[in-house]
C-alpha cells in the first residue's frame, strides 16, 4: 500500500478500537487480494520496540488474511500501550477487532 492508500482507508474506512490497537476497514469493489497495512509510530517506542510490535501484528494477521473479502483494505494502527502488550493479548485483540471491523464494513 502507498501513503495515499493508507490515508484514504483511515479517512473513509470503518473504525474499531481496543486498548492497544485501532483498525480501519474498507471494502473495495476491485477484484484483487486483500491488503493490510500497519502504522506503528514513534510514540510506541524505539525502533526495536516498534519492529517487535509490527512483527507481532503481521504474524497475527497472516493467519486471518484468507478470511478477508477480495478488494478489502485494512490499516492497523498500534497505540503506545501495544509496546507493553504480550503476544497473546495482541493476537486476541487483532482477531477480535478484525472480525468486528469486517462485520461493520
Coordinates of C-alpha atoms in Angstrom, one line a residue:
X1 CA 0.0 0.0 0.0
X2 CA 1.1 3.5 -0.7
X3 CA 0.7 6.5 1.6
X4 CA -2.3 7.7 -0.4
X5 CA -4.0 4.3 0.2
X6 CA -3.3 4.5 3.9
X7 CA -4.8 8.0 4.1
X8 CA -7.9 7.0 2.1
X9 CA -8.6 4.0 4.3
X10 CA -8.1 5.9 7.5
X11 CA -10.3 8.7 6.4
X12 CA -13.1 6.8 4.8
X13 CA -13.0 3.3 6.4
X14 CA -14.8 1.9 9.4
X15 CA -13.0 2.4 12.7
X16 CA -12.8 -0.1 15.6
X17 CA -10.6 0.1 18.6
X18 CA -9.2 -1.9 21.6
X19 CA -6.8 -0.7 24.3
X20 CA -3.8 -1.5 22.1
X21 CA -5.0 -1.2 18.5
X22 CA -7.2 0.8 16.1
X23 CA -8.3 -0.8 12.9
X24 CA -9.7 0.9 9.8
X25 CA -11.5 -1.3 7.3
X26 CA -12.8 -0.5 3.9
X27 CA -14.3 -3.0 1.4
X28 CA -13.5 -2.2 -2.2
X29 CA -15.0 -3.5 -5.4
X30 CA -11.7 -4.3 -7.0
X31 CA -11.0 -8.0 -7.8
X32 CA -7.6 -8.1 -6.1
X33 CA -6.3 -9.8 -2.9
X34 CA -7.0 -8.0 0.4
X35 CA -4.3 -5.6 1.5
X36 CA -3.2 -5.0 5.1
X37 CA -1.0 -2.1 6.2
X38 CA 0.4 -1.2 9.6
X39 CA 1.1 2.1 11.4
X40 CA 3.5 1.9 14.3
X41 CA 4.5 5.4 15.3
X42 CA 7.5 6.6 17.4
X43 CA 5.0 7.0 20.3
X44 CA 5.1 3.2 20.6
X45 CA 8.8 3.2 21.4
X46 CA 12.2 3.0 19.9
X47 CA 12.9 1.2 16.6
X48 CA 13.5 -2.2 18.3
X49 CA 10.1 -2.0 20.1
X50 CA 8.2 -0.7 17.1
X51 CA 9.6 -3.5 14.9
X52 CA 8.7 -6.1 17.5
X53 CA 5.1 -4.8 17.6
X54 CA 4.9 -4.7 13.8
X55 CA 6.2 -8.3 13.5
X56 CA 3.7 -9.5 16.1
X57 CA 0.8 -7.8 14.2
X58 CA 2.0 -9.2 10.9
X59 CA 2.1 -12.7 12.3
X60 CA -1.4 -12.4 13.8
X61 CA -2.8 -11.0 10.5
X62 CA -1.1 -13.6 8.3
X63 CA -3.4 -16.3 9.7
X64 CA -6.5 -14.2 9.2
X65 CA -5.9 -12.6 5.8
X66 CA -7.5 -15.5 4.0
X67 CA -10.8 -14.7 5.8
X68 CA -10.9 -11.2 4.3
X69 CA -13.1 -10.5 1.2
X70 CA -11.3 -9.7 -2.1
X71 CA -10.6 -6.0 -2.5
X72 CA -10.6 -5.3 1.2
X73 CA -8.2 -2.7 2.6
X74 CA -7.2 -2.8 6.3
X75 CA -5.0 -0.4 8.2
X76 CA -3.9 -1.4 11.7
X77 CA -2.6 1.4 14.0
X78 CA -0.7 0.3 17.1
X79 CA -1.3 2.6 20.1
X80 CA 1.5 3.3 22.6
X81 CA 0.1 0.7 25.0
X82 CA 0.9 -2.0 22.4
X83 CA 4.6 -1.8 23.4
X84 CA 3.9 -3.4 26.7
X85 CA 1.3 -5.8 25.5
X86 CA 2.0 -9.5 25.4
X87 CA 1.9 -11.6 22.2
X88 CA -1.2 -13.4 23.4
X89 CA -3.1 -10.2 24.1
X90 CA -2.2 -8.6 20.8
X91 CA -3.2 -11.8 18.9
X92 CA -6.5 -11.9 20.7
X93 CA -7.2 -8.3 20.1
X94 CA -6.3 -8.4 16.4
X95 CA -8.5 -11.4 15.9
X96 CA -11.5 -9.8 17.7
X97 CA -11.0 -6.4 16.2
X98 CA -10.5 -7.7 12.6
X99 CA -13.7 -9.8 12.8
X100 CA -15.6 -6.8 14.3
X101 CA -14.2 -4.5 11.6
X102 CA -15.2 -6.8 8.8
X103 CA -18.7 -7.2 10.3
X104 CA -19.1 -3.4 10.4
X105 CA -17.6 -2.7 6.9

